[in-house]
Amino acid sequence: MKKSDIYLFFPEEGTVVNKSIYSYTRHPLYSGSICTSLGFAILRNNLLAILTAMIFIIPNVVEIRLEDNELIQRVGENHRHYVKDTPAMFPRLRDLGKLLSLVFLRK
């Protein structure tokens, strides 16, 4: 059993993770999947592929809202402040340099 599996069985034990990449964006996996789908669509150079990739954003936005609402109920005010202070999918421009440093230089 992985350490993260404990939250499946004991959800009240969860805490807000706001370090590393999560200090720049709350949902980096959604960001990555959206960027990947848009990137492949642009490489395909096809309007239908680009529209399909853009439509792919909608369920991600819905899932983010559902997750954040559940975590606010589960974790409380800590997560509400985290939602208020941290962008959902893409980092603020002022934090972009720090994020790139973290990703490429592991600093």
mmCIF file of N, CA and C in Angstrom:
data_model
loop_
_atom_site.group_PDB
_atom_site.id
_atom_site.type_symbol
_atom_site.label_atom_id
_atom_site.label_comp_id
_atom_site.label_asym_id
_atom_site.label_seq_id
_atom_site.Cartn_x
_atom_site.Cartn_y
_atom_site.Cartn_z
ATOM 1 N N MET A 1 0.851 -1.182 0.000
ATOM 2 C CA MET A 1 0.000 0.000 0.000
ATOM 3 C C MET A 1 0.893 1.241 0.000
ATOM 4 N N LYS A 2 0.614 2.140 -0.927
ATOM 5 C CA LYS A 2 1.360 3.398 -1.003
ATOM 6 C C LYS A 2 0.855 4.360 0.076
ATOM 7 N N LYS A 3 1.709 5.318 0.405
ATOM 8 C CA LYS A 3 1.336 6.317 1.410
ATOM 9 C C LYS A 3 0.090 7.090 0.983
ATOM 10 N N SER A 4 -0.024 7.388 -0.324
ATOM 11 C CA SER A 4 -1.176 8.163 -0.797
ATOM 12 C C SER A 4 -2.480 7.384 -0.704
ATOM 13 N N ASP A 5 -2.399 6.043 -0.662
ATOM 14 C CA ASP A 5 -3.618 5.230 -0.574
ATOM 15 C C ASP A 5 -4.361 5.419 0.743
ATOM 16 N N ILE A 6 -3.686 5.903 1.765
ATOM 17 C CA ILE A 6 -4.339 6.071 3.059
ATOM 18 C C ILE A 6 -5.521 7.030 2.971
ATOM 19 N N TYR A 7 -5.458 7.985 2.013
ATOM 20 C CA TYR A 7 -6.536 8.958 1.890
ATOM 21 C C TYR A 7 -7.780 8.357 1.270
ATOM 22 N N LEU A 8 -7.631 7.200 0.626
ATOM 23 C CA LEU A 8 -8.810 6.490 0.124
ATOM 24 C C LEU A 8 -9.592 5.879 1.277
ATOM 25 N N PHE A 9 -8.866 5.415 2.281
ATOM 26 C CA PHE A 9 -9.500 4.739 3.407
ATOM 27 C C PHE A 9 -9.788 5.674 4.575
ATOM 28 N N PHE A 10 -8.982 6.715 4.725
ATOM 29 C CA PHE A 10 -9.140 7.669 5.810
ATOM 30 C C PHE A 10 -9.099 9.082 5.250
ATOM 31 N N PRO A 11 -10.154 9.506 4.521
ATOM 32 C CA PRO A 11 -10.112 10.823 3.872
ATOM 33 C C PRO A 11 -9.962 11.982 4.845
ATOM 34 N N GLU A 12 -10.350 11.793 6.082
ATOM 35 C CA GLU A 12 -10.222 12.883 7.052
ATOM 36 C C GLU A 12 -8.757 13.156 7.405
ATOM 37 N N GLU A 13 -7.862 12.244 7.029
ATOM 38 C CA GLU A 13 -6.443 12.418 7.307
ATOM 39 C C GLU A 13 -5.750 13.314 6.280
ATOM 40 N N GLY A 14 -6.454 13.733 5.232
ATOM 41 C CA GLY A 14 -5.847 14.512 4.155
ATOM 42 C C GLY A 14 -5.430 15.904 4.599
ATOM 43 N N THR A 15 -4.413 16.411 3.945
ATOM 44 C CA THR A 15 -3.953 17.761 4.196
ATOM 45 C C THR A 15 -3.749 18.465 2.855
ATOM 46 N N VAL A 16 -3.603 19.759 2.901
ATOM 47 C CA VAL A 16 -3.355 20.539 1.693
ATOM 48 C C VAL A 16 -1.876 20.414 1.338
ATOM 49 N N VAL A 17 -1.599 20.014 0.109
ATOM 50 C CA VAL A 17 -0.227 19.939 -0.385
ATOM 51 C C VAL A 17 0.009 21.212 -1.188
ATOM 52 N N ASN A 18 0.883 22.070 -0.692
ATOM 53 C CA ASN A 18 1.114 23.343 -1.370
ATOM 54 C C ASN A 18 2.599 23.644 -1.523
ATOM 55 N N LYS A 19 3.379 22.589 -1.664
ATOM 56 C CA LYS A 19 4.817 22.758 -1.855
ATOM 57 C C LYS A 19 5.187 22.293 -3.258
ATOM 58 N N SER A 20 6.402 22.600 -3.675
ATOM 59 C CA SER A 20 6.928 22.212 -4.974
ATOM 60 C C SER A 20 6.045 22.773 -6.087
ATOM 61 N N ILE A 21 5.682 21.953 -7.052
ATOM 62 C CA ILE A 21 4.896 22.448 -8.189
ATOM 63 C C ILE A 21 3.509 22.920 -7.756
ATOM 64 N N TYR A 22 3.009 22.360 -6.651
ATOM 65 C CA TYR A 22 1.677 22.726 -6.178
ATOM 66 C C TYR A 22 1.629 24.133 -5.571
ATOM 67 N N SER A 23 2.762 24.766 -5.414
ATOM 68 C CA SER A 23 2.745 26.154 -4.962
ATOM 69 C C SER A 23 2.527 27.111 -6.137
ATOM 70 N N TYR A 24 2.633 26.591 -7.359
ATOM 71 C CA TYR A 24 2.429 27.411 -8.559
ATOM 72 C C TYR A 24 1.110 27.120 -9.257
ATOM 73 N N THR A 25 0.640 25.898 -9.173
ATOM 74 C CA THR A 25 -0.632 25.512 -9.778
ATOM 75 C C THR A 25 -1.253 24.372 -8.972
ATOM 76 N N ARG A 26 -2.557 24.423 -8.789
ATOM 77 C CA ARG A 26 -3.224 23.411 -7.977
ATOM 78 C C ARG A 26 -3.369 22.083 -8.712
ATOM 79 N N HIS A 27 -3.465 22.116 -10.019
ATOM 80 C CA HIS A 27 -3.748 20.900 -10.792
ATOM 81 C C HIS A 27 -2.759 20.753 -11.953
ATOM 82 N N PRO A 28 -1.498 20.458 -11.658
ATOM 83 C CA PRO A 28 -0.504 20.384 -12.725
ATOM 84 C C PRO A 28 -0.754 19.256 -13.726
ATOM 85 N N LEU A 29 -1.376 18.170 -13.306
ATOM 86 C CA LEU A 29 -1.650 17.084 -14.257
ATOM 87 C C LEU A 29 -2.685 17.499 -15.297
ATOM 88 N N TYR A 30 -3.692 18.242 -14.882
ATOM 89 C CA TYR A 30 -4.664 18.750 -15.855
ATOM 90 C C TYR A 30 -3.984 19.724 -16.806
ATOM 91 N N SER A 31 -3.106 20.558 -16.282
ATOM 92 C CA SER A 31 -2.368 21.498 -17.128
ATOM 93 C C SER A 31 -1.559 20.758 -18.175
ATOM 94 N N GLY A 32 -0.866 19.722 -17.741
ATOM 95 C CA GLY A 32 -0.043 18.943 -18.656
ATOM 96 C C GLY A 32 -0.855 18.249 -19.728
ATOM 97 N N SER A 33 -1.995 17.685 -19.351
ATOM 98 C CA SER A 33 -2.813 16.982 -20.343
ATOM 99 C C SER A 33 -3.420 17.960 -21.349
ATOM 100 N N ILE A 34 -3.794 19.139 -20.896
ATOM 101 C CA ILE A 34 -4.341 20.145 -21.815
ATOM 102 C C ILE A 34 -3.251 20.630 -22.767
ATOM 103 N N CYS A 35 -2.079 20.922 -22.240
ATOM 104 C CA CYS A 35 -0.978 21.375 -23.104
ATOM 105 C C CYS A 35 -0.589 20.286 -24.109
ATOM 106 N N THR A 36 -0.579 19.043 -23.677
ATOM 107 C CA THR A 36 -0.247 17.940 -24.579
ATOM 108 C C THR A 36 -1.273 17.802 -25.682
ATOM 109 N N SER A 37 -2.555 17.837 -25.326
ATOM 110 C CA SER A 37 -3.593 17.681 -26.359
ATOM 111 C C SER A 37 -3.581 18.854 -27.338
ATOM 112 N N LEU A 38 -3.386 20.071 -26.834
ATOM 113 C CA LEU A 38 -3.294 21.227 -27.733
ATOM 114 C C LEU A 38 -2.033 21.155 -28.600
ATOM 115 N N GLY A 39 -0.934 20.706 -28.019
ATOM 116 C CA GLY A 39 0.306 20.579 -28.780
ATOM 117 C C GLY A 39 0.184 19.579 -29.920
ATOM 118 N N PHE A 40 -0.403 18.408 -29.637
ATOM 119 C CA PHE A 40 -0.585 17.421 -30.698
ATOM 120 C C PHE A 40 -1.556 17.932 -31.762
ATOM 121 N N ALA A 41 -2.575 18.661 -31.333
ATOM 122 C CA ALA A 41 -3.538 19.207 -32.296
ATOM 123 C C ALA A 41 -2.861 20.232 -33.208
ATOM 124 N N ILE A 42 -2.000 21.055 -32.642
ATOM 125 C CA ILE A 42 -1.294 22.050 -33.454
ATOM 126 C C ILE A 42 -0.323 21.349 -34.410
ATOM 127 N N LEU A 43 0.373 20.320 -33.922
ATOM 128 C CA LEU A 43 1.259 19.560 -34.802
ATOM 129 C C LEU A 43 0.493 18.898 -35.940
ATOM 130 N N ARG A 44 -0.696 18.473 -35.644
ATOM 131 C CA ARG A 44 -1.551 17.857 -36.663
ATOM 132 C C ARG A 44 -1.978 18.881 -37.708
ATOM 133 N N ASN A 45 -2.003 20.153 -37.301
ATOM 134 C CA ASN A 45 -2.345 21.258 -38.199
ATOM 135 C C ASN A 45 -3.719 21.050 -38.841
ATOM 136 N N ASN A 46 -4.674 20.743 -37.970
ATOM 137 C CA ASN A 46 -6.013 20.430 -38.435
ATOM 138 C C ASN A 46 -6.996 21.164 -37.525
ATOM 139 N N LEU A 47 -7.906 21.915 -38.102
ATOM 140 C CA LEU A 47 -8.855 22.691 -37.314
ATOM 141 C C LEU A 47 -9.716 21.806 -36.421
ATOM 142 N N LEU A 48 -10.167 20.658 -36.931
ATOM 143 C CA LEU A 48 -10.987 19.743 -36.131
ATOM 144 C C LEU A 48 -10.205 19.230 -34.919
ATOM 145 N N ALA A 49 -8.928 18.923 -35.116
ATOM 146 C CA ALA A 49 -8.099 18.452 -34.003
ATOM 147 C C ALA A 49 -7.934 19.545 -32.949
ATOM 148 N N ILE A 50 -7.751 20.769 -33.403
ATOM 149 C CA ILE A 50 -7.605 21.894 -32.465
ATOM 150 C C ILE A 50 -8.898 22.127 -31.701
ATOM 151 N N LEU A 51 -10.036 22.085 -32.393
ATOM 152 C CA LEU A 51 -11.333 22.253 -31.716
ATOM 153 C C LEU A 51 -11.579 21.130 -30.718
ATOM 154 N N THR A 52 -11.238 19.912 -31.099
ATOM 155 C CA THR A 52 -11.403 18.773 -30.185
ATOM 156 C C THR A 52 -10.540 18.955 -28.942
ATOM 157 N N ALA A 53 -9.309 19.402 -29.124
ATOM 158 C CA ALA A 53 -8.425 19.637 -27.984
ATOM 159 C C ALA A 53 -8.973 20.746 -27.087
ATOM 160 N N MET A 54 -9.552 21.769 -27.688
ATOM 161 C CA MET A 54 -10.117 22.864 -26.893
ATOM 162 C C MET A 54 -11.361 22.396 -26.129
ATOM 163 N N ILE A 55 -12.152 21.538 -26.753
ATOM 164 C CA ILE A 55 -13.325 20.982 -26.064
ATOM 165 C C ILE A 55 -12.898 20.122 -24.883
ATOM 166 N N PHE A 56 -11.731 19.500 -24.997
ATOM 167 C CA PHE A 56 -11.174 18.670 -23.930
ATOM 168 C C PHE A 56 -10.973 19.466 -22.641
ATOM 169 N N ILE A 57 -10.870 20.779 -22.752
ATOM 170 C CA ILE A 57 -10.673 21.634 -21.578
ATOM 171 C C ILE A 57 -11.911 21.626 -20.676
ATOM 172 N N ILE A 58 -13.092 21.526 -21.256
ATOM 173 C CA ILE A 58 -14.345 21.642 -20.491
ATOM 174 C C ILE A 58 -14.451 20.608 -19.375
ATOM 175 N N PRO A 59 -14.294 19.302 -19.658
ATOM 176 C CA PRO A 59 -14.392 18.353 -18.532
ATOM 177 C C PRO A 59 -13.301 18.552 -17.488
ATOM 178 N N ASN A 60 -12.145 19.053 -17.911
ATOM 179 C CA ASN A 60 -11.086 19.336 -16.937
ATOM 180 C C ASN A 60 -11.499 20.443 -15.986
ATOM 181 N N VAL A 61 -12.105 21.491 -16.499
ATOM 182 C CA VAL A 61 -12.563 22.596 -15.658
ATOM 183 C C VAL A 61 -13.650 22.114 -14.697
ATOM 184 N N VAL A 62 -14.558 21.287 -15.190
ATOM 185 C CA VAL A 62 -15.625 20.737 -14.333
ATOM 186 C C VAL A 62 -15.012 19.878 -13.227
ATOM 187 N N GLU A 63 -14.071 19.021 -13.586
ATOM 188 C CA GLU A 63 -13.434 18.154 -12.595
ATOM 189 C C GLU A 63 -12.669 18.961 -11.550
ATOM 190 N N ILE A 64 -12.023 20.024 -11.976
ATOM 191 C CA ILE A 64 -11.298 20.883 -11.029
ATOM 192 C C ILE A 64 -12.259 21.485 -10.016
ATOM 193 N N ARG A 65 -13.377 21.973 -10.490
ATOM 194 C CA ARG A 65 -14.362 22.559 -9.556
ATOM 195 C C ARG A 65 -14.895 21.516 -8.587
ATOM 196 N N LEU A 66 -15.198 20.317 -9.097
ATOM 197 C CA LEU A 66 -15.698 19.244 -8.228
ATOM 198 C C LEU A 66 -14.646 18.856 -7.188
ATOM 199 N N GLU A 67 -13.395 18.693 -7.634
ATOM 200 C CA GLU A 67 -12.325 18.337 -6.705
ATOM 201 C C GLU A 67 -12.123 19.404 -5.640
ATOM 202 N N ASP A 68 -12.071 20.656 -6.072
ATOM 203 C CA ASP A 68 -11.846 21.726 -5.104
ATOM 204 C C ASP A 68 -12.988 21.821 -4.098
ATOM 205 N N ASN A 69 -14.230 21.683 -4.554
ATOM 206 C CA ASN A 69 -15.363 21.712 -3.626
ATOM 207 C C ASN A 69 -15.297 20.559 -2.639
ATOM 208 N N GLU A 70 -14.938 19.363 -3.120
ATOM 209 C CA GLU A 70 -14.822 18.218 -2.219
ATOM 210 C C GLU A 70 -13.707 18.441 -1.203
ATOM 211 N N LEU A 71 -12.574 18.970 -1.661
ATOM 212 C CA LEU A 71 -11.457 19.195 -0.749
ATOM 213 C C LEU A 71 -11.739 20.311 0.247
ATOM 214 N N ILE A 72 -12.513 21.302 -0.153
ATOM 215 C CA ILE A 72 -12.908 22.345 0.803
ATOM 216 C C ILE A 72 -13.771 21.731 1.890
ATOM 217 N N GLN A 73 -14.679 20.832 1.504
ATOM 218 C CA GLN A 73 -15.516 20.159 2.503
ATOM 219 C C GLN A 73 -14.682 19.242 3.385
ATOM 220 N N ARG A 74 -13.715 18.552 2.787
ATOM 221 C CA ARG A 74 -12.922 17.574 3.526
ATOM 222 C C ARG A 74 -11.855 18.235 4.401
ATOM 223 N N VAL A 75 -11.127 19.208 3.838
ATOM 224 C CA VAL A 75 -9.995 19.798 4.548
ATOM 225 C C VAL A 75 -10.365 21.104 5.238
ATOM 226 N N GLY A 76 -11.326 21.829 4.662
ATOM 227 C CA GLY A 76 -11.799 23.048 5.307
ATOM 228 C C GLY A 76 -11.145 24.309 4.785
ATOM 229 N N GLU A 77 -10.982 25.258 5.681
ATOM 230 C CA GLU A 77 -10.497 26.589 5.325
ATOM 231 C C GLU A 77 -9.097 26.584 4.719
ATOM 232 N N ASN A 78 -8.269 25.633 5.115
ATOM 233 C CA ASN A 78 -6.920 25.570 4.538
ATOM 234 C C ASN A 78 -6.989 25.435 3.023
ATOM 235 N N HIS A 79 -7.874 24.576 2.540
ATOM 236 C CA HIS A 79 -7.983 24.402 1.094
ATOM 237 C C HIS A 79 -8.659 25.613 0.448
ATOM 238 N N ARG A 80 -9.605 26.213 1.128
ATOM 239 C CA ARG A 80 -10.259 27.412 0.585
ATOM 240 C C ARG A 80 -9.219 28.523 0.364
ATOM 241 N N HIS A 81 -8.300 28.705 1.298
ATOM 242 C CA HIS A 81 -7.239 29.702 1.138
ATOM 243 C C HIS A 81 -6.291 29.309 0.004
ATOM 244 N N TYR A 82 -5.994 28.026 -0.086
ATOM 245 C CA TYR A 82 -5.130 27.527 -1.159
ATOM 246 C C TYR A 82 -5.756 27.799 -2.529
ATOM 247 N N VAL A 83 -7.076 27.570 -2.646
ATOM 248 C CA VAL A 83 -7.785 27.847 -3.894
ATOM 249 C C VAL A 83 -7.725 29.336 -4.216
ATOM 250 N N LYS A 84 -7.879 30.155 -3.204
ATOM 251 C CA LYS A 84 -7.866 31.603 -3.399
ATOM 252 C C LYS A 84 -6.481 32.103 -3.822
ATOM 253 N N ASP A 85 -5.428 31.500 -3.274
ATOM 254 C CA ASP A 85 -4.073 32.002 -3.483
ATOM 255 C C ASP A 85 -3.320 31.375 -4.650
ATOM 256 N N THR A 86 -3.768 30.215 -5.149
ATOM 257 C CA THR A 86 -3.017 29.474 -6.161
ATOM 258 C C THR A 86 -3.874 29.258 -7.398
ATOM 259 N N PRO A 87 -3.359 29.581 -8.590
ATOM 260 C CA PRO A 87 -4.131 29.358 -9.820
ATOM 261 C C PRO A 87 -4.443 27.880 -10.025
ATOM 262 N N ALA A 88 -5.545 27.610 -10.699
ATOM 263 C CA ALA A 88 -5.992 26.230 -10.883
ATOM 264 C C ALA A 88 -5.092 25.434 -11.820
ATOM 265 N N MET A 89 -4.855 25.949 -13.045
ATOM 266 C CA MET A 89 -4.130 25.136 -14.020
ATOM 267 C C MET A 89 -2.824 25.729 -14.500
ATOM 268 N N PHE A 90 -2.741 27.014 -14.630
ATOM 269 C CA PHE A 90 -1.554 27.619 -15.206
ATOM 270 C C PHE A 90 -0.990 28.650 -14.239
ATOM 271 N N PRO A 91 0.325 28.677 -14.069
ATOM 272 C CA PRO A 91 0.921 29.591 -13.084
ATOM 273 C C PRO A 91 0.794 31.047 -13.510
ATOM 274 N N ARG A 92 0.899 31.916 -12.536
ATOM 275 C CA ARG A 92 0.927 33.348 -12.834
ATOM 276 C C ARG A 92 2.212 33.664 -13.595
ATOM 277 N N LEU A 93 2.172 34.677 -14.438
ATOM 278 C CA LEU A 93 3.356 35.055 -15.217
ATOM 279 C C LEU A 93 4.538 35.386 -14.319
ATOM 280 N N ARG A 94 4.249 36.023 -13.180
ATOM 281 C CA ARG A 94 5.358 36.408 -12.287
ATOM 282 C C ARG A 94 6.046 35.183 -11.674
ATOM 283 N N ASP A 95 5.366 34.034 -11.641
ATOM 284 C CA ASP A 95 5.935 32.807 -11.074
ATOM 285 C C ASP A 95 6.502 31.874 -12.132
ATOM 286 N N LEU A 96 6.384 32.232 -13.395
ATOM 287 C CA LEU A 96 6.789 31.335 -14.471
ATOM 288 C C LEU A 96 8.277 30.992 -14.406
ATOM 289 N N GLY A 97 9.122 31.962 -14.131
ATOM 290 C CA GLY A 97 10.561 31.698 -14.022
ATOM 291 C C GLY A 97 10.878 30.710 -12.912
ATOM 292 N N LYS A 98 10.240 30.866 -11.767
ATOM 293 C CA LYS A 98 10.468 29.952 -10.638
ATOM 294 C C LYS A 98 9.997 28.543 -10.981
ATOM 295 N N LEU A 99 8.847 28.458 -11.667
ATOM 296 C CA LEU A 99 8.321 27.144 -12.047
ATOM 297 C C LEU A 99 9.255 26.463 -13.041
ATOM 298 N N LEU A 100 9.729 27.195 -14.028
ATOM 299 C CA LEU A 100 10.650 26.607 -15.007
ATOM 300 C C LEU A 100 11.946 26.175 -14.351
ATOM 301 N N SER A 101 12.419 26.945 -13.394
ATOM 302 C CA SER A 101 13.604 26.561 -12.628
ATOM 303 C C SER A 101 13.361 25.280 -11.860
ATOM 304 N N LEU A 102 12.182 25.145 -11.273
ATOM 305 C CA LEU A 102 11.836 23.930 -10.532
ATOM 306 C C LEU A 102 11.783 22.723 -11.472
ATOM 307 N N VAL A 103 11.152 22.888 -12.626
ATOM 308 C CA VAL A 103 10.966 21.776 -13.555
ATOM 309 C C VAL A 103 12.285 21.353 -14.185
ATOM 310 N N PHE A 104 13.090 22.309 -14.639
ATOM 311 C CA PHE A 104 14.282 21.960 -15.386
ATOM 312 C C PHE A 104 15.555 21.858 -14.541
ATOM 313 N N LEU A 105 15.629 22.613 -13.468
ATOM 314 C CA LEU A 105 16.828 22.619 -12.646
ATOM 315 C C LEU A 105 16.606 21.953 -11.286
ATOM 316 N N ARG A 106 15.369 21.614 -10.996
ATOM 317 C CA ARG A 106 14.989 20.984 -9.712
ATOM 318 C C ARG A 106 15.368 21.851 -8.524
ATOM 319 N N LYS A 107 15.186 23.171 -8.694
ATOM 320 C CA LYS A 107 15.490 24.099 -7.583
ATOM 321 C C LYS A 107 14.215 24.629 -6.998
#
